[in-house]
mmCIF file of C-alpha atoms in Angstrom:
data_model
loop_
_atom_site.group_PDB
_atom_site.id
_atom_site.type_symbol
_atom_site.label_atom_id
_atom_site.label_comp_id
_atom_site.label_asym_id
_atom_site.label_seq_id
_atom_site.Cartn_x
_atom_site.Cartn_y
_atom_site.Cartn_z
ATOM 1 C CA UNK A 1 32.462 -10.739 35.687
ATOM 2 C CA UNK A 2 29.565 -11.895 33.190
ATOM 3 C CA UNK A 3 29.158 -11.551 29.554
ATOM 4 C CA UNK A 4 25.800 -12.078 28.556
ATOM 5 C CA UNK A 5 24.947 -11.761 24.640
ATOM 6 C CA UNK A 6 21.391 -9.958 23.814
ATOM 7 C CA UNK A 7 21.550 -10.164 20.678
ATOM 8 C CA UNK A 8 24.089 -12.136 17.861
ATOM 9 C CA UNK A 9 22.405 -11.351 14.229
ATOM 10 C CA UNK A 10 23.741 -8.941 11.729
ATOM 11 C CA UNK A 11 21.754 -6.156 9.842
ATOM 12 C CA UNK A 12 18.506 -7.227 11.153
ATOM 13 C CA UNK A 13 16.635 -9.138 13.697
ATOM 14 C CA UNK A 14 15.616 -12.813 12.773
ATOM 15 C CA UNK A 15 13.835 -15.424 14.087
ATOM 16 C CA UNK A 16 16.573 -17.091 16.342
ATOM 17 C CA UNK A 17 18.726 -13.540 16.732
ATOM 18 C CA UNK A 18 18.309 -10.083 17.536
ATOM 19 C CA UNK A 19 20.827 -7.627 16.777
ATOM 20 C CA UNK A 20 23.564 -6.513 18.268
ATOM 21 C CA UNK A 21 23.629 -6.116 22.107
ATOM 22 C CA UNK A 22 26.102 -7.190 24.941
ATOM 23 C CA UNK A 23 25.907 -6.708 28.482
ATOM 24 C CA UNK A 24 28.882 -6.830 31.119
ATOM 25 C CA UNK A 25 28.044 -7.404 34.480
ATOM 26 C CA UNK A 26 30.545 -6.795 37.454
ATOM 27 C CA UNK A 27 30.617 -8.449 41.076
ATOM 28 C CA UNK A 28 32.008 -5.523 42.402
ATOM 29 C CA UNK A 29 29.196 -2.001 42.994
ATOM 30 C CA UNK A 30 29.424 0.729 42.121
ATOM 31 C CA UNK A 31 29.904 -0.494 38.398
ATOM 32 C CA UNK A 32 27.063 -2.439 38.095
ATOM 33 C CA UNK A 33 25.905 -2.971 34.358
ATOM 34 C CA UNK A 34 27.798 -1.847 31.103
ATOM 35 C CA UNK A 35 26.167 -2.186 27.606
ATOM 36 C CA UNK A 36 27.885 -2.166 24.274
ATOM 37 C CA UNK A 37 25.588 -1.438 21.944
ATOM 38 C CA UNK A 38 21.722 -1.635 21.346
ATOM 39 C CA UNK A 39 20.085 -2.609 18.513
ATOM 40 C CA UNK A 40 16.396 -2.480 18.076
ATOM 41 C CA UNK A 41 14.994 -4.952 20.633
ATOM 42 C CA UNK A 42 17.828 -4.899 23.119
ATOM 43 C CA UNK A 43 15.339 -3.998 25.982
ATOM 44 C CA UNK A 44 13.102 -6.233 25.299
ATOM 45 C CA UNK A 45 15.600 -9.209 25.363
ATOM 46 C CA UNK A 46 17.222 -7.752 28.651
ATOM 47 C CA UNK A 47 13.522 -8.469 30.315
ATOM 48 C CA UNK A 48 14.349 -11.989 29.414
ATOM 49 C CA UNK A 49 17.736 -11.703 31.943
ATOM 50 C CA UNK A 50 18.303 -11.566 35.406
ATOM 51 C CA UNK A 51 19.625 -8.036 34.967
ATOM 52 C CA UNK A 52 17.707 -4.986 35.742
ATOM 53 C CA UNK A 53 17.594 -1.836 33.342
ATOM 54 C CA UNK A 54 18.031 0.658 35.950
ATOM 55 C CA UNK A 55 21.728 -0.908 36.777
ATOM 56 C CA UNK A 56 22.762 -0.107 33.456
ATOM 57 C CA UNK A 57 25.547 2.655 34.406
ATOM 58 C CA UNK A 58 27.691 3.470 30.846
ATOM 59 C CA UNK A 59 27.285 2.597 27.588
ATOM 60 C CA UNK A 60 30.102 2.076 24.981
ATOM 61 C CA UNK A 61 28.389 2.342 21.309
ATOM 62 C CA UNK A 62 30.449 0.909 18.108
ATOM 63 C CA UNK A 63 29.511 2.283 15.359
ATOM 64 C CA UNK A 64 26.126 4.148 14.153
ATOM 65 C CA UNK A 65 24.688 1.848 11.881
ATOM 66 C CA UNK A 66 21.100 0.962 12.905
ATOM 67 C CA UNK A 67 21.650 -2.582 13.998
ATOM 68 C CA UNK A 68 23.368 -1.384 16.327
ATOM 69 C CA UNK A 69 21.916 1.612 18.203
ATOM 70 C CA UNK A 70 18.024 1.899 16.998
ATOM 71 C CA UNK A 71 17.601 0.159 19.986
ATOM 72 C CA UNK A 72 18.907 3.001 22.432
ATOM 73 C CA UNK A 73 16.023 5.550 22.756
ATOM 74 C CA UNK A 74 14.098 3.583 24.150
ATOM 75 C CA UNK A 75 16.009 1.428 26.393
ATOM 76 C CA UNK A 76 16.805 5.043 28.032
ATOM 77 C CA UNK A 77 13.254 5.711 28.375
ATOM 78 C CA UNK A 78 12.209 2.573 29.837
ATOM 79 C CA UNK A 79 15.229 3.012 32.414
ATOM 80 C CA UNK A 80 13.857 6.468 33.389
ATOM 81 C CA UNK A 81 10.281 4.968 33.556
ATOM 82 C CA UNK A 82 11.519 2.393 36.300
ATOM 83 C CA UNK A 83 13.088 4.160 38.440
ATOM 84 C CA UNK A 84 16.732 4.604 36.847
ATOM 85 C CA UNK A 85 17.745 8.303 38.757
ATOM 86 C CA UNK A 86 21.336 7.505 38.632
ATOM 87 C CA UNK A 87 23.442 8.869 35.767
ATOM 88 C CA UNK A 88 24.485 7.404 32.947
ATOM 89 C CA UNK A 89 27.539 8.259 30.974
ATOM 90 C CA UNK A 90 27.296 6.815 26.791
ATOM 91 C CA UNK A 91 30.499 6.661 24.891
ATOM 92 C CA UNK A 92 30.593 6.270 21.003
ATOM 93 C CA UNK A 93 31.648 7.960 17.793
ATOM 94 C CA UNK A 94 30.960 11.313 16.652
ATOM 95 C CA UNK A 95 27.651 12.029 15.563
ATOM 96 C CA UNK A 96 25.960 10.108 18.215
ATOM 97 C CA UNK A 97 25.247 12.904 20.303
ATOM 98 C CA UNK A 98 23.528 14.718 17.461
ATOM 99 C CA UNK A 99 21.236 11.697 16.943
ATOM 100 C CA UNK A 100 20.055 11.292 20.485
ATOM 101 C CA UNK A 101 19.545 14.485 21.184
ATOM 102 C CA UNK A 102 17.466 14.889 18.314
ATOM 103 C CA UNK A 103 15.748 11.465 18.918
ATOM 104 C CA UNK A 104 14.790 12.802 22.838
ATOM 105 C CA UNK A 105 14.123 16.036 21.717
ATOM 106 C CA UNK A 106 11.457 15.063 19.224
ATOM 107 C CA UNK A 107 9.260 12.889 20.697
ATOM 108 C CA UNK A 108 9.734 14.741 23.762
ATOM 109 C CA UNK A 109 11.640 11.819 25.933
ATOM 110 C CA UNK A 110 12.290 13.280 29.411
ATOM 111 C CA UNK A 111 14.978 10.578 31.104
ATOM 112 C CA UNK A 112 14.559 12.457 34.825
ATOM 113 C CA UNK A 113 18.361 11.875 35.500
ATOM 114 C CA UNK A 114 21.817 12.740 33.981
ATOM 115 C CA UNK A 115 22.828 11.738 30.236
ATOM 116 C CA UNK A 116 26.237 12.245 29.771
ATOM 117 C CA UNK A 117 27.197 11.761 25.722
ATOM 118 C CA UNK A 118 31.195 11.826 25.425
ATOM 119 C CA UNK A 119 32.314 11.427 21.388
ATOM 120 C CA UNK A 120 35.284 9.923 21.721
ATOM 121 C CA UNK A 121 38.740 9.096 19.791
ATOM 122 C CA UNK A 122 41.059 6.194 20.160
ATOM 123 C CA UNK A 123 42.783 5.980 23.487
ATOM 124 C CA UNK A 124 41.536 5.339 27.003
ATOM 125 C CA UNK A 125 38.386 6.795 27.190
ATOM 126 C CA UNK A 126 37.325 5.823 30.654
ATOM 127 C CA UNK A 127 39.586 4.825 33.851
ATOM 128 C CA UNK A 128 38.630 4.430 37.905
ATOM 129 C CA UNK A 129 40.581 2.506 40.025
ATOM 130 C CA UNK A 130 39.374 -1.071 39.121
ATOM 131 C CA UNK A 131 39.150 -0.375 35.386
ATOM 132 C CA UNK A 132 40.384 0.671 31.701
ATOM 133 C CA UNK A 133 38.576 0.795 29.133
ATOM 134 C CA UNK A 134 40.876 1.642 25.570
ATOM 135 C CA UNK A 135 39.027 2.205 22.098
ATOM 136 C CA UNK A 136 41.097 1.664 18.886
ATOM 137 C CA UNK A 137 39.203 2.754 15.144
ATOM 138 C CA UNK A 138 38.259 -0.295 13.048
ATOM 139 C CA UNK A 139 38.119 -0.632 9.553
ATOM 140 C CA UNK A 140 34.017 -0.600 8.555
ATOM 141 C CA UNK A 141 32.171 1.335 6.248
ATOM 142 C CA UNK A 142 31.480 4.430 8.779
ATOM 143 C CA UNK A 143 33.733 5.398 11.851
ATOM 144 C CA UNK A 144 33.911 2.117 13.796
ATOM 145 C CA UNK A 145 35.541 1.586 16.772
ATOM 146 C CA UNK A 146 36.213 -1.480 19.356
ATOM 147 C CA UNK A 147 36.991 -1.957 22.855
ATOM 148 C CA UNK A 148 39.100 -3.304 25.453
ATOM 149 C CA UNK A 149 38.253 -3.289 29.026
ATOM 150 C CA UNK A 150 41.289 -4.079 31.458
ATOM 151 C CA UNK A 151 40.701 -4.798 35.076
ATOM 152 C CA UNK A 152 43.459 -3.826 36.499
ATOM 153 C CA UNK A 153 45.910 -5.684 38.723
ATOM 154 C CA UNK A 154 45.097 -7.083 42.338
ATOM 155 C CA UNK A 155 46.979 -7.415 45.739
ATOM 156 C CA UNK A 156 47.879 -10.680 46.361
ATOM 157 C CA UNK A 157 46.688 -12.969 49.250
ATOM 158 C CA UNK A 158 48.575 -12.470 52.578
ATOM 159 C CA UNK A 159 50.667 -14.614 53.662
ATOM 160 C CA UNK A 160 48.206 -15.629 57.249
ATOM 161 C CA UNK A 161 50.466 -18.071 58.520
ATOM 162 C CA UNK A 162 53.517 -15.991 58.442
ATOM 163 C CA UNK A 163 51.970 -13.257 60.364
ATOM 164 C CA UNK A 164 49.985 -15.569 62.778
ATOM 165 C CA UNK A 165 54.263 -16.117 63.467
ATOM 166 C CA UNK A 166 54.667 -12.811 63.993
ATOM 167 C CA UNK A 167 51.917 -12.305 66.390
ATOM 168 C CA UNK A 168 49.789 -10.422 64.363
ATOM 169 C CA UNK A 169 46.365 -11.536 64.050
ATOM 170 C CA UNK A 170 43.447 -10.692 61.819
ATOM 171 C CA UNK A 171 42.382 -6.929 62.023
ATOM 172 C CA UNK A 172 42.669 -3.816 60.162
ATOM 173 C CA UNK A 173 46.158 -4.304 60.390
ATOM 174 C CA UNK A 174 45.896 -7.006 57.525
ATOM 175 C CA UNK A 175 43.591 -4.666 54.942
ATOM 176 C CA UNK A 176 46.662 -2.114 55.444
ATOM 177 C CA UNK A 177 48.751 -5.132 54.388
ATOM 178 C CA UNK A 178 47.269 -5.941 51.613
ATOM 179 C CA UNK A 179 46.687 -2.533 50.348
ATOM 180 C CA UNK A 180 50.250 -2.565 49.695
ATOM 181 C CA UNK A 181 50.824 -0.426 53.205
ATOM 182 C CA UNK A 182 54.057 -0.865 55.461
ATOM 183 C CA UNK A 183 52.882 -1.168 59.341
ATOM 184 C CA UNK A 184 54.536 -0.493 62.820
ATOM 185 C CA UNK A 185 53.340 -2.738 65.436
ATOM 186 C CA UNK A 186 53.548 -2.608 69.096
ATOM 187 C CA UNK A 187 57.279 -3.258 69.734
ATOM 188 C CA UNK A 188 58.009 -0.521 67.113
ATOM 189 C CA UNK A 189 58.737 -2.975 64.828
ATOM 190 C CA UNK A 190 57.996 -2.871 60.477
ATOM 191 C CA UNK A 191 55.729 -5.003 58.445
ATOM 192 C CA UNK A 192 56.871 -4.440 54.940
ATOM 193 C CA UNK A 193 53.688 -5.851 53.285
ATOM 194 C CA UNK A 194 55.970 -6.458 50.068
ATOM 195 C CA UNK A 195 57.154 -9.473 52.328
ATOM 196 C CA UNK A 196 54.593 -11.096 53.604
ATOM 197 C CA UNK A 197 52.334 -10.513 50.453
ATOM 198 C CA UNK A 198 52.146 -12.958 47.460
ATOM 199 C CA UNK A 199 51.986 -11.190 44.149
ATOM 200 C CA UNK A 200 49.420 -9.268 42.436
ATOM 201 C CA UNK A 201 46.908 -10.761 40.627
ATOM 202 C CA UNK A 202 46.936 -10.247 36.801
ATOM 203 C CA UNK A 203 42.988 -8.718 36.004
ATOM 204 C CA UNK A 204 41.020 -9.913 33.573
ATOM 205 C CA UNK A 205 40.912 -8.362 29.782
ATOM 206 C CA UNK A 206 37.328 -8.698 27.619
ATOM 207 C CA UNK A 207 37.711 -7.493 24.146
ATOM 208 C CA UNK A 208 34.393 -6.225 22.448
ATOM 209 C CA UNK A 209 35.061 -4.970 18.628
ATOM 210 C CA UNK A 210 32.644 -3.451 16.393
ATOM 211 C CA UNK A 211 31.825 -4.657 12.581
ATOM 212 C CA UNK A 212 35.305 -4.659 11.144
ATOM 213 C CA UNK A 213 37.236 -6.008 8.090
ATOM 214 C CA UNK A 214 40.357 -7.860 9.550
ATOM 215 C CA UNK A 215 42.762 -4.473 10.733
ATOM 216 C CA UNK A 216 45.761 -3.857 12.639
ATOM 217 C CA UNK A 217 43.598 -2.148 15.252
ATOM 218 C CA UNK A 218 41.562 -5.260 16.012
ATOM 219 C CA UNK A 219 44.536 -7.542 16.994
ATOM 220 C CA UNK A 220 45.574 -4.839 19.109
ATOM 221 C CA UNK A 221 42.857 -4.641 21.083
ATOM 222 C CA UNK A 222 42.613 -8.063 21.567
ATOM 223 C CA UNK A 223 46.084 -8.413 22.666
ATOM 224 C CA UNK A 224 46.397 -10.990 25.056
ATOM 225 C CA UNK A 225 43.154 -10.966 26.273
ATOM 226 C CA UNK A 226 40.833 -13.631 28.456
ATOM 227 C CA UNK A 227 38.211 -13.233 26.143
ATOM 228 C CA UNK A 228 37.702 -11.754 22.560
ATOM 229 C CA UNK A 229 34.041 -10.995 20.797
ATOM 230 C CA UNK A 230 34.456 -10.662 17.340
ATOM 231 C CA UNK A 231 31.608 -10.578 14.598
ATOM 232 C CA UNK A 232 31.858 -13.283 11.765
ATOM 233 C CA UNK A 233 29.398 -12.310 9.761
ATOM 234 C CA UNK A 234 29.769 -14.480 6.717
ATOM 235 C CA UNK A 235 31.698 -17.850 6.454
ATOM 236 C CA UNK A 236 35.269 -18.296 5.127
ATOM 237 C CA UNK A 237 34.099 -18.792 1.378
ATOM 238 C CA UNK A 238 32.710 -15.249 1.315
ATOM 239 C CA UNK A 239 35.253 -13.552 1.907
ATOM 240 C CA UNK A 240 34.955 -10.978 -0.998
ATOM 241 C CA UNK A 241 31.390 -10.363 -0.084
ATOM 242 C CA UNK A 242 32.749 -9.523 3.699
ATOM 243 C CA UNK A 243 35.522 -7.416 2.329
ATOM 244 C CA UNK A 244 33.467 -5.173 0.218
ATOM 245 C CA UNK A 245 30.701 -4.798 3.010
ATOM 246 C CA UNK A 246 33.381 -4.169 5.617
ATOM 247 C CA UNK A 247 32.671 -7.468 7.575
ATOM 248 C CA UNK A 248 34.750 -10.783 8.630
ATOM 249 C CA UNK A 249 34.619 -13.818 7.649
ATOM 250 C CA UNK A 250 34.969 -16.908 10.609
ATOM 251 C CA UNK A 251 38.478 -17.169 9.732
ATOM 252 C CA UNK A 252 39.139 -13.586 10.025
ATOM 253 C CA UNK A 253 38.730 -13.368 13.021
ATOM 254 C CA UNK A 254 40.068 -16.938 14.292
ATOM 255 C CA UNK A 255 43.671 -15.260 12.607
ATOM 256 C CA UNK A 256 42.896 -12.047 14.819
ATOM 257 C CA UNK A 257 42.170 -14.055 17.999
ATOM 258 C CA UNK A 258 45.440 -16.781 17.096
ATOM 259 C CA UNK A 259 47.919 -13.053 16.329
ATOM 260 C CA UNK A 260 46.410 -11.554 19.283
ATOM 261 C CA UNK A 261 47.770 -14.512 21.696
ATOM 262 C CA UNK A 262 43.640 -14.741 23.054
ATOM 263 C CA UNK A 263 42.577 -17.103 24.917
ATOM 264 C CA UNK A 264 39.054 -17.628 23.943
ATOM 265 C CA UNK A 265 36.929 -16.457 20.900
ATOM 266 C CA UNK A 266 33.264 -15.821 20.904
ATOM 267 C CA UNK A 267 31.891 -15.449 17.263
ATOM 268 C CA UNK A 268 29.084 -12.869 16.510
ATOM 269 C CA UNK A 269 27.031 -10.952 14.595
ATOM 270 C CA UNK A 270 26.274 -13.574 11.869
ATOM 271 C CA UNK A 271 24.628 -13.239 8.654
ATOM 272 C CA UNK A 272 20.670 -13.383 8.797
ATOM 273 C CA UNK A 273 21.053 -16.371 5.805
ATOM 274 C CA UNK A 274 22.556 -18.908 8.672
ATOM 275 C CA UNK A 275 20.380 -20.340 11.158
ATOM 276 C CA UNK A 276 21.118 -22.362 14.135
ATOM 277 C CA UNK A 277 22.338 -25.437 12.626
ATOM 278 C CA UNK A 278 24.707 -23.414 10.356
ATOM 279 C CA UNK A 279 26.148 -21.882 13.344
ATOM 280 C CA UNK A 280 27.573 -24.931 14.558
ATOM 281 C CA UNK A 281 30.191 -25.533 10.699
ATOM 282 C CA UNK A 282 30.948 -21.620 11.089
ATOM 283 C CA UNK A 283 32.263 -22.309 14.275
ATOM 284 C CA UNK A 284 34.433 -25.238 12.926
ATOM 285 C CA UNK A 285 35.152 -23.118 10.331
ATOM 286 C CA UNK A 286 37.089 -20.957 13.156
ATOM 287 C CA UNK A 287 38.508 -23.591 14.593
ATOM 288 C CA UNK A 288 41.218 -24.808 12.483
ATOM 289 C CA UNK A 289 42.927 -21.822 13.060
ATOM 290 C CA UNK A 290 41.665 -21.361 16.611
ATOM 291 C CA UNK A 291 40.337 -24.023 18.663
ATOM 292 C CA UNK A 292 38.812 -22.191 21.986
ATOM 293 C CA UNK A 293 36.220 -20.873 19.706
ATOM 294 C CA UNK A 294 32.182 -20.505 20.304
ATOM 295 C CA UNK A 295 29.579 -19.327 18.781
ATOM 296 C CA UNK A 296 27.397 -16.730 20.926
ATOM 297 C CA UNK A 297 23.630 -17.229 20.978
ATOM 298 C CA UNK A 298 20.956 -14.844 22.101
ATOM 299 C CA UNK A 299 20.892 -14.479 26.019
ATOM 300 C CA UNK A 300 23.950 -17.033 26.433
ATOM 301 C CA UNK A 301 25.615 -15.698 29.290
ATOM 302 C CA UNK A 302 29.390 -16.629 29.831
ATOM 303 C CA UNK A 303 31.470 -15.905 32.950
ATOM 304 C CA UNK A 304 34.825 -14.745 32.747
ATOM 305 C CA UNK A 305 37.000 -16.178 35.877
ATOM 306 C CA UNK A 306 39.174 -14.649 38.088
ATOM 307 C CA UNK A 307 42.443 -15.787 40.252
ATOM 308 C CA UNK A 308 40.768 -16.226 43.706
ATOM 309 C CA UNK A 309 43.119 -14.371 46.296
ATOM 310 C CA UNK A 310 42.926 -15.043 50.238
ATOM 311 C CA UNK A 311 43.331 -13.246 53.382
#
């Protein structure tokens, strides 16, 4: 799995930062590309990326503030103009549909493949067999919500040598195995895979959150998770200003990340009055209360490891 950030400012696009934008990318097809939001710009910074448009399979919107989804017209019409046939399914808070409809409608946007808009509420609001994806309501100045995508437990690597023992030797006997299924072999004899299986590999939890104030909903989300975005739109000594705009401060969300049990913090969405070298004392700022924090910059991709398992 890859995070890659398109965009890090806040309210509007600056020299050194777009607006929001965040692309997941998984290893495994058919899930291909996810986007959380998309401010204005976001397709234009994707053309700076190694990721094509047309891959792009859901998108999960926060909140319907501007910087955040003025972006998404035409990032849908650029995918249908290249080829995207494939449908796409968007996720985000009522009132979106309404929007984008009307947006299409109007200047008579044709995508050529399915759009499927689902409004959604807190719970899980998407599951397959690799994946969860949970939404929780934040506390903003408009229906906000955040996200937390859970991959979900793997099998663990066989146990080669002890079956080499047995006489069993690589085959489709072995995917059975590790699928978690019990096999009879030629003497009539049981493999219970729960034996000769280590076991299952935790997945891997990203946390994406909207613009929030710090909220019960946000620490929940970020429960225990590999990594945690979370904006920081002003530093610590603002924190009136971020309270009565509905925004964190650096150490509001280093205290989310630190109740949450996290284990890494990326900081976002920052204030258009901080440029590059401010970043860097905003990020100290978060620090002291949580030191595996960074700062996310404009097309900075991170990868977020896995447990390798064998066979």
């Amino acid at each position: 799995m890859e995070l890659c950030f398109l965009g890090t400012g806040a309210g509007r696009p600056a020299k050194n930062r777009n607006v929001t934008s965040i692309i997941l990318q998984f290893a495994q097809s058919p899930h291909g590309l996810w986007l959380f939001d998309c401010g204005e710009g976001s397709q234009h910074q994707l053309m700076h990326t190694p990721y094509k448009i047309n891959r792009i399979s859901h998108i999960f919107i926060t909140h319907l503030h501007g910087d955040h989804i003025f972006g998404l017209p035409g990032l849908l019409s650029s995918r249908a103009f290249q080829g995207g046939t494939q449908p796409v399914v968007l996720f985000g808070p009522k009132g979106l549909k309404q929007w984008l409809d009307t947006t299409l409608s109007i200047s008579q946007t044709h995508l050529g493949h399915e759009l499927e808009i689902r409004e959604i509420e807190e719970g899980v609001i998407f599951e397959d067999e690799r994946y969860r994806v949970e939404a929780r309501i934040l506390e903003h100045r408009i229906a906000c919500f955040g996200y937390r995508v859970v991959e979900k437990a793997q099998p663990g690597r066989l146990k080669v040598e002890l079956l080499k023992e047995m006489g069993l030797t690589a085959g489709p006997l072995y995917g059975r195995l590790k699928r978690g299924e019990d096999v009879v072999i030629g003497d009539g004899a049981v493999i219970y895979a729960k034996y000769v299986t280590e076991p299952p590999v935790p997945g891997r939890i990203i946390t994406i959150l909207g613009d929030t104030k710090p909220c019960a909903g946000a620490v929940e989300l970020a429960r225990n998770a590999d990594l945690v975005v979370h904006e920081a739109t002003f530093e610590a000594a603002l924190k009136e200003k971020a309270k009565e705009f509905g925004h964190s401060t650096t150490k509001h969300a280093a205290l989310t990340a630190k109740e949450a049990g996290a284990k890494q913090l990326f900081l976002t969405h920052f204030s258009s009055r901080y440029n590059d070298e401010d970043t860097e004392k905003l990020v100290e700022e978060a620090r002291e209360i949580f030191p595996n924090t960074e700062a996310a910059r404009d097309l900075h991709a991170v990868k977020i490891k896995a447990v390798k398992t064998q066979i």
